[in-house]
Amino acid sequence: MNDEYDERMRRWRLVLGDAGLKLPLSGADAGVDAALGALYDSGGDGGGLGGPGGGGGGGGRDGQRRTRRQGGLGASAPRVARWLGDIRTYFPASVVQVMQKDAIERLGLARLLLEPEMLDAVEPDVHLVGTLLSLSRVMPEQARESARAVVRAVTRDLERRLAQRTRSAVTGALNRASRTSRPRRPADIDWDRTIRANLRNYLPEQRTVVPERLVGYARKQQAVARDVILCLDQSGSMASSVVYAGVFGAVLASVRSLRTSVVAFDTSVADLTEQLSDPVDVLFGTQLGGGTDINQAVAYCQRLITRPASTIFVLVSDLFEGGDRDAMLHRIADLTAAGTQVIALLALSDDGAPGYDRENAAALAGLGVTAFACTPDAFPDLMAAAIERRDITQWAAKYQADAIGS
């Protein structure tokens, strides 16, 4: 019983910090406590990452009681580098990524990421990539290669996780969308659909179905079956979505039956299609943190559309329009009227419920375009649904219901 009590008290001590619970720690626990305290504790002794002059105020390390330091990092880069090494020693990668994100947001760590030795100490993750991309315009040359190495490590991991499933879902959808009643070879027959189409010809005595009509897949097309345009909002809140969308853009571009374009925008438009052979080049072609002119971006993308009925236009944006809202809505109405399948993703990330312009989302819904957030794991299925011309509003409703149920 005492052992259980002592273990509970130890854990509470690590959660609350010294200000919340007086209990001596030793060994690895002391190291864990110091790493947590450097980021989440506040005090006048300057002992944290903020250096001398850290903000006042007490207490715990839980999400409700974290305090923001007011002092800058000063000349504490070596201390931060040591801290980054410590947290990788004491915590699993998923926790390290959360702590890095908190340090960047709470303590002004971002500017230290311009130093190559600092980048060597961090745990690569999507949020860190977003921060590096936002700094790319002010990044000195000696830090740029280190930053590219971090971005490449993350994009390779994402491609390893997502590429095969995306290609499988998309190519399967392309095959299903091009069915034929005259399959040339047995390998081209869709046996499931063929059996269902001929159930009335079931012979009980033979326990078999006589297939009067075959349903099969057309042979892989050399021609482009669908055009896909990913239109990416570069505003600061969309950082994670831009990272994922950049990787997906490169994966989709590798599917021959798709013609994929990637366009990024803030108050100007950048066509990144020529860089799609390397997602790192795509991401460094973005400029996170600017304003937002959705109308201008949609106008540019309209000029890329030559086959409206075969085009899937994916707008990844929180819909906070800084340009001409009425013109933007009018353009999207024109796209849908011409037969283009328009999908509005408020986020393409695992960051949780996004903030977005509800008035513009409602206006899009009135045009038949449902705006919703989508996780990267669900994006391949979304693209498959779009390629098969399924009702995206119904797909989104089922996806959101499943997400709530899980």
Coordinates of C-alpha atoms in Angstrom, one line a residue:
M1 CA 0.0 0.0 0.0
N2 CA 2.8 2.4 0.9
D3 CA 4.6 1.6 -2.4
E4 CA 1.4 2.5 -4.3
Y5 CA 1.0 5.7 -2.4
D6 CA 4.7 6.6 -2.9
E7 CA 4.3 6.0 -6.7
R8 CA 1.2 8.2 -6.9
M9 CA 3.0 11.0 -5.0
R10 CA 6.0 10.7 -7.2
R11 CA 3.9 11.0 -10.3
W12 CA 1.9 14.0 -8.9
R13 CA 5.3 15.6 -8.0
L14 CA 6.4 15.3 -11.6
V15 CA 3.1 16.7 -12.9
L16 CA 2.8 19.6 -10.5
G17 CA 6.4 20.6 -10.0
D18 CA 8.1 21.7 -6.9
A19 CA 5.7 24.7 -6.4
G20 CA 2.8 22.3 -6.4
L21 CA 4.1 19.5 -4.2
K22 CA 7.2 19.4 -2.0
L23 CA 8.9 16.1 -2.5
P24 CA 12.6 15.4 -3.2
L25 CA 13.5 13.6 -6.4
S26 CA 16.7 11.9 -7.4
G27 CA 18.3 10.1 -10.3
A28 CA 16.4 10.0 -13.6
D29 CA 13.3 11.6 -11.9
A30 CA 15.4 14.7 -11.1
G31 CA 16.4 14.9 -14.7
V32 CA 12.8 14.5 -15.9
D33 CA 11.7 17.2 -13.4
A34 CA 14.4 19.6 -14.6
A35 CA 13.4 19.1 -18.2
L36 CA 9.8 19.7 -17.5
G37 CA 10.6 22.7 -15.2
A38 CA 12.7 24.4 -17.8
L39 CA 9.7 24.6 -20.1
Y40 CA 6.6 24.7 -17.9
D41 CA 7.7 26.2 -14.6
S42 CA 7.9 29.9 -14.0
G43 CA 10.0 31.8 -11.5
G44 CA 12.2 34.7 -10.8
D45 CA 15.5 32.8 -10.6
G46 CA 15.9 32.5 -14.3
G47 CA 16.5 28.8 -14.1
G48 CA 14.3 27.9 -17.1
L49 CA 14.9 28.1 -20.8
G50 CA 13.9 31.7 -20.7
G51 CA 17.1 32.7 -19.0
P52 CA 17.3 35.6 -16.5
G53 CA 14.3 37.7 -16.0
G54 CA 11.8 34.8 -16.5
G55 CA 8.2 35.8 -15.7
G56 CA 6.7 35.4 -12.2
G57 CA 3.8 33.3 -11.2
G58 CA 3.7 29.8 -9.8
G59 CA 2.7 26.5 -10.3
G60 CA 1.7 23.3 -12.0
R61 CA 2.6 21.7 -15.3
D62 CA -0.9 20.5 -16.3
G63 CA -2.6 21.9 -19.3
Q64 CA -4.7 24.3 -17.2
R65 CA -1.9 25.7 -15.1
R66 CA 1.0 26.2 -17.6
T67 CA 2.4 29.7 -17.4
R68 CA 4.1 31.6 -20.2
R69 CA 7.5 33.0 -19.6
Q70 CA 7.9 36.7 -20.4
G71 CA 11.7 36.7 -20.7
G72 CA 13.4 36.1 -24.0
L73 CA 15.8 33.3 -24.7
G74 CA 18.7 35.7 -24.7
A75 CA 22.1 34.0 -25.3
S76 CA 20.8 30.6 -24.1
A77 CA 21.2 28.6 -27.3
P78 CA 23.7 26.1 -25.7
R79 CA 21.2 25.6 -22.8
V80 CA 18.3 25.0 -25.2
A81 CA 20.5 22.5 -27.2
R82 CA 21.2 20.6 -24.0
W83 CA 17.5 20.7 -23.1
L84 CA 16.5 19.3 -26.5
G85 CA 19.0 16.4 -25.9
D86 CA 17.7 15.8 -22.4
I87 CA 14.0 15.5 -23.4
R88 CA 14.9 13.0 -26.2
T89 CA 16.6 11.0 -23.4
Y90 CA 13.8 11.1 -20.9
F91 CA 10.6 11.0 -23.1
P92 CA 9.3 9.0 -26.1
A93 CA 9.3 10.8 -29.5
S94 CA 5.6 11.6 -29.4
V95 CA 6.0 13.5 -26.1
V96 CA 9.2 15.2 -27.4
Q97 CA 7.3 16.5 -30.3
V98 CA 4.7 18.1 -28.0
M99 CA 7.3 19.7 -25.8
Q100 CA 9.2 21.1 -28.8
K101 CA 6.0 22.6 -30.1
D102 CA 5.2 24.1 -26.7
A103 CA 8.8 25.5 -26.5
I104 CA 8.5 27.1 -30.0
E105 CA 5.1 28.6 -29.1
R106 CA 5.7 29.7 -25.5
L107 CA 9.4 30.6 -25.3
G108 CA 10.3 32.0 -28.7
L109 CA 12.4 29.0 -29.6
A110 CA 11.7 29.6 -33.3
R111 CA 14.6 32.0 -33.9
L112 CA 17.1 29.6 -32.4
L113 CA 16.1 27.1 -35.1
L114 CA 18.1 29.3 -37.6
E115 CA 21.2 27.8 -36.1
P116 CA 22.4 24.5 -37.7
E117 CA 23.5 23.0 -34.4
M118 CA 20.1 23.5 -33.0
L119 CA 18.4 21.7 -35.8
D120 CA 20.7 18.7 -35.2
A121 CA 19.2 18.4 -31.7
V122 CA 15.5 18.4 -32.5
E123 CA 13.1 15.6 -33.1
P124 CA 11.7 16.0 -36.7
D125 CA 7.9 16.3 -36.8
V126 CA 5.2 17.9 -38.9
H127 CA 4.8 21.0 -36.6
L128 CA 8.6 21.6 -36.6
V129 CA 8.5 21.5 -40.4
G130 CA 5.8 24.1 -40.4
T131 CA 7.9 26.3 -38.2
L132 CA 10.9 25.9 -40.4
L133 CA 8.9 26.7 -43.6
S134 CA 7.7 29.9 -41.9
L135 CA 11.3 30.9 -41.3
S136 CA 12.6 29.9 -44.7
R137 CA 12.7 33.5 -46.0
V138 CA 15.0 34.7 -43.2
M139 CA 17.0 31.5 -42.9
P140 CA 20.8 31.9 -43.4
E141 CA 22.4 29.7 -46.0
Q142 CA 24.3 27.6 -43.4
A143 CA 21.1 26.7 -41.7
R144 CA 19.2 25.9 -44.9
E145 CA 20.8 22.6 -45.5
S146 CA 20.2 21.4 -42.0
A147 CA 16.5 22.6 -42.3
R148 CA 16.1 20.7 -45.6
A149 CA 17.5 17.6 -43.9
V150 CA 14.8 17.9 -41.1
V151 CA 12.1 18.4 -43.7
R152 CA 13.3 15.5 -45.8
A153 CA 13.3 13.2 -42.8
V154 CA 9.7 14.1 -42.1
T155 CA 8.5 13.9 -45.7
R156 CA 10.1 10.5 -46.1
D157 CA 8.4 9.2 -43.0
L158 CA 5.0 10.6 -44.3
E159 CA 5.5 9.0 -47.7
R160 CA 6.4 5.7 -46.1
R161 CA 3.1 5.9 -44.1
L162 CA 0.8 7.3 -46.7
A163 CA 2.1 6.7 -50.2
Q164 CA 1.2 3.1 -50.8
R165 CA -2.3 3.4 -49.4
T166 CA -2.9 6.5 -51.4
R167 CA -1.7 4.9 -54.7
S168 CA -3.7 1.8 -54.0
A169 CA -6.9 3.7 -53.2
V170 CA -6.5 6.0 -56.2
T171 CA -5.6 3.4 -58.8
G172 CA -8.4 1.1 -57.5
A173 CA -10.9 4.0 -57.9
L174 CA -9.6 4.8 -61.4
N175 CA -10.1 1.1 -62.4
R176 CA -13.6 1.0 -60.9
A177 CA -14.5 4.2 -62.6
S178 CA -13.5 2.7 -66.0
R179 CA -15.5 -0.5 -65.9
T180 CA -16.2 -2.4 -69.1
S181 CA -18.7 -5.1 -70.1
R182 CA -16.1 -6.7 -72.3
P183 CA -13.1 -7.5 -70.2
R184 CA -10.3 -8.9 -72.4
R185 CA -8.7 -11.3 -69.9
P186 CA -9.8 -13.2 -66.8
A187 CA -7.6 -10.9 -64.7
D188 CA -9.7 -8.0 -65.8
I189 CA -13.0 -9.4 -64.5
D190 CA -14.5 -7.9 -61.4
W191 CA -15.8 -11.2 -60.0
D192 CA -17.7 -9.7 -57.1
R193 CA -19.8 -7.5 -59.4
T194 CA -20.1 -10.1 -62.1
I195 CA -21.6 -12.6 -59.6
R196 CA -24.0 -10.0 -58.2
A197 CA -25.1 -9.0 -61.7
N198 CA -25.9 -12.7 -62.6
L199 CA -27.5 -14.0 -59.4
R200 CA -30.8 -14.7 -61.2
N201 CA -28.9 -17.2 -63.3
Y202 CA -27.9 -19.4 -60.3
L203 CA -28.2 -23.1 -60.9
P204 CA -28.9 -24.9 -57.6
E205 CA -28.2 -28.4 -58.9
Q206 CA -24.8 -27.2 -60.2
R207 CA -24.2 -24.8 -57.3
T208 CA -22.9 -22.2 -59.8
V209 CA -23.8 -19.0 -61.5
V210 CA -24.0 -18.7 -65.3
P211 CA -22.6 -15.3 -66.1
E212 CA -24.6 -13.9 -69.0
R213 CA -23.0 -10.5 -68.5
L214 CA -19.4 -9.9 -67.4
V215 CA -18.4 -6.8 -65.4
G216 CA -14.7 -6.0 -65.6
Y217 CA -12.1 -3.3 -65.3
A218 CA -10.8 -1.6 -68.4
R219 CA -7.1 -2.1 -69.0
K220 CA -5.0 0.6 -67.5
Q221 CA -5.4 3.7 -69.4
Q222 CA -2.4 5.5 -71.0
A223 CA -4.5 8.7 -71.2
V224 CA -5.1 10.9 -68.2
A225 CA -8.4 10.0 -66.5
R226 CA -8.7 12.8 -64.0
D227 CA -7.2 16.2 -63.4
V228 CA -6.5 17.0 -59.7
I229 CA -5.7 20.5 -58.5
L230 CA -4.6 21.0 -54.9
C231 CA -5.0 24.7 -53.9
L232 CA -3.2 25.3 -50.6
D233 CA -3.8 28.2 -48.2
Q234 CA -0.4 29.3 -46.8
S235 CA -1.7 31.3 -43.9
G236 CA 0.1 30.5 -40.6
S237 CA -2.7 28.4 -39.1
M238 CA -2.6 26.0 -42.1
A239 CA 1.1 24.9 -41.6
S240 CA 0.4 21.3 -40.8
S241 CA -2.1 21.0 -43.7
V242 CA 0.4 22.5 -46.1
V243 CA 3.0 19.9 -45.1
Y244 CA 0.6 16.9 -45.6
A245 CA -0.9 18.3 -48.8
G246 CA 2.6 18.8 -50.2
V247 CA 3.4 15.2 -49.6
F248 CA 0.1 14.0 -51.0
G249 CA 0.6 16.2 -54.1
A250 CA 3.9 14.5 -54.8
V251 CA 2.3 11.1 -54.4
L252 CA -0.7 11.9 -56.6
A253 CA 1.7 13.2 -59.3
S254 CA 3.3 9.8 -59.4
V255 CA 0.0 8.2 -60.6
R256 CA 0.1 8.3 -64.4
S257 CA -3.6 8.4 -64.9
L258 CA -3.8 11.6 -62.9
R259 CA -2.7 15.1 -64.0
T260 CA -1.9 16.8 -60.7
S261 CA -1.3 20.5 -60.0
V262 CA -0.3 22.1 -56.7
V263 CA -0.9 25.8 -56.2
A264 CA -0.1 27.6 -53.0
F265 CA -1.4 31.1 -52.2
D266 CA -1.5 33.9 -49.7
T267 CA -2.0 37.3 -51.2
S268 CA -0.2 36.0 -54.3
V269 CA -0.2 32.7 -56.1
A270 CA 2.7 30.2 -56.6
D271 CA 2.3 27.3 -59.0
L272 CA 4.5 24.5 -57.5
T273 CA 3.6 21.8 -60.1
E274 CA 7.0 21.7 -61.6
Q275 CA 8.5 20.8 -58.2
L276 CA 6.2 17.8 -57.6
S277 CA 9.0 15.2 -58.2
D278 CA 10.3 16.2 -54.7
P279 CA 8.0 17.1 -51.8
V280 CA 10.8 18.9 -50.1
D281 CA 11.1 21.3 -53.1
V282 CA 7.3 21.7 -53.0
L283 CA 7.3 22.6 -49.3
F284 CA 10.2 25.1 -49.6
G285 CA 8.3 26.7 -52.5
T286 CA 5.6 27.7 -50.0
Q287 CA 5.8 30.8 -47.8
L288 CA 3.8 30.3 -44.7
G289 CA 2.4 33.2 -42.7
G290 CA 1.1 35.6 -45.3
G291 CA -2.3 37.1 -45.8
T292 CA -5.1 35.3 -47.7
D293 CA -6.7 36.0 -51.1
I294 CA -8.7 32.9 -51.9
N295 CA -10.5 34.5 -54.9
Q296 CA -7.2 35.2 -56.6
A297 CA -6.1 31.6 -56.1
V298 CA -9.4 30.2 -57.4
A299 CA -9.2 32.5 -60.4
Y300 CA -5.7 31.1 -61.2
C301 CA -6.9 27.6 -60.8
Q302 CA -9.8 28.2 -63.1
R303 CA -7.4 28.9 -65.9
L304 CA -5.8 25.5 -65.4
I305 CA -9.0 23.6 -65.9
T306 CA -9.5 22.3 -69.5
R307 CA -11.8 19.4 -68.7
P308 CA -14.3 20.5 -66.0
A309 CA -16.2 17.3 -65.8
S310 CA -13.0 15.3 -65.3
T311 CA -11.4 17.7 -62.8
I312 CA -11.2 17.5 -59.0
F313 CA -10.5 20.8 -57.3
V314 CA -9.4 20.6 -53.7
L315 CA -9.3 23.8 -51.8
V316 CA -7.4 23.4 -48.5
S317 CA -8.2 26.6 -46.5
D318 CA -9.8 27.8 -43.3
L319 CA -11.8 30.1 -45.6
F320 CA -10.9 33.4 -43.9
E321 CA -11.0 35.4 -47.1
G322 CA -9.0 38.7 -47.2
G323 CA -9.9 39.3 -50.9
D324 CA -13.1 39.6 -52.7
R325 CA -15.5 37.2 -51.0
D326 CA -18.4 37.6 -53.4
A327 CA -16.2 37.0 -56.4
M328 CA -14.7 33.9 -54.7
L329 CA -18.1 32.4 -54.1
H330 CA -19.2 33.3 -57.7
R331 CA -16.1 31.5 -59.1
I332 CA -16.8 28.3 -57.1
A333 CA -20.4 28.4 -58.2
D334 CA -19.1 28.5 -61.8
L335 CA -16.8 25.6 -61.2
T336 CA -19.6 23.4 -59.8
A337 CA -22.0 24.4 -62.6
A338 CA -19.4 23.4 -65.2
G339 CA -19.2 19.9 -63.6
T340 CA -15.9 20.3 -61.7
Q341 CA -15.9 18.4 -58.4
V342 CA -15.1 21.0 -55.7
I343 CA -13.9 19.8 -52.3
A344 CA -13.2 22.3 -49.4
L345 CA -11.0 21.0 -46.7
L346 CA -10.8 23.2 -43.6
A347 CA -7.7 21.3 -42.5
L348 CA -5.7 18.3 -43.7
S349 CA -4.0 17.3 -40.5
D350 CA -4.3 15.6 -37.1
D351 CA -4.4 18.8 -35.1
G352 CA -8.0 18.5 -34.1
A353 CA -11.0 20.8 -34.8
P354 CA -9.8 23.8 -36.8
G355 CA -10.9 27.4 -36.6
Y356 CA -12.6 28.5 -39.8
D357 CA -14.9 31.1 -41.3
R358 CA -18.3 29.7 -40.6
E359 CA -20.1 32.2 -42.8
N360 CA -18.1 31.3 -45.8
A361 CA -18.5 27.6 -45.0
A362 CA -22.2 28.0 -44.9
A363 CA -22.2 29.9 -48.2
L364 CA -20.2 27.1 -49.8
A365 CA -22.7 24.6 -48.5
G366 CA -25.4 26.6 -50.2
L367 CA -23.5 25.9 -53.5
G368 CA -23.4 22.2 -52.8
V369 CA -19.8 22.2 -51.5
T370 CA -19.5 20.8 -48.0
A371 CA -16.5 22.2 -46.0
F372 CA -15.0 19.8 -43.5
A373 CA -11.7 18.9 -41.9
C374 CA -10.0 15.6 -42.9
T375 CA -7.2 13.6 -41.3
P376 CA -4.3 12.5 -43.5
D377 CA -5.3 8.8 -43.0
A378 CA -8.7 9.5 -44.5
F379 CA -7.5 11.5 -47.5
P380 CA -6.8 8.5 -49.8
D381 CA -10.4 7.3 -49.3
L382 CA -11.6 10.9 -50.0
M383 CA -9.7 11.0 -53.3
A384 CA -11.1 7.6 -54.2
A385 CA -14.6 8.8 -53.6
A386 CA -14.0 11.9 -55.7
I387 CA -12.5 9.9 -58.6
E388 CA -15.6 7.6 -58.6
R389 CA -17.8 10.7 -58.6
R390 CA -19.5 9.7 -55.4
D391 CA -21.4 12.3 -53.4
I392 CA -18.8 14.0 -51.3
T393 CA -21.3 15.6 -49.0
Q394 CA -22.5 12.1 -48.1
W395 CA -19.0 10.8 -47.8
A396 CA -18.1 13.7 -45.4
A397 CA -21.2 13.1 -43.3
K398 CA -20.3 9.4 -42.9
Y399 CA -16.7 10.2 -42.2
Q400 CA -17.6 12.7 -39.5
A401 CA -20.1 10.3 -38.0
D402 CA -17.5 7.5 -37.9
A403 CA -15.0 9.9 -36.3
I404 CA -17.4 10.9 -33.6
G405 CA -18.4 7.2 -33.0
S406 CA -14.7 6.2 -32.6

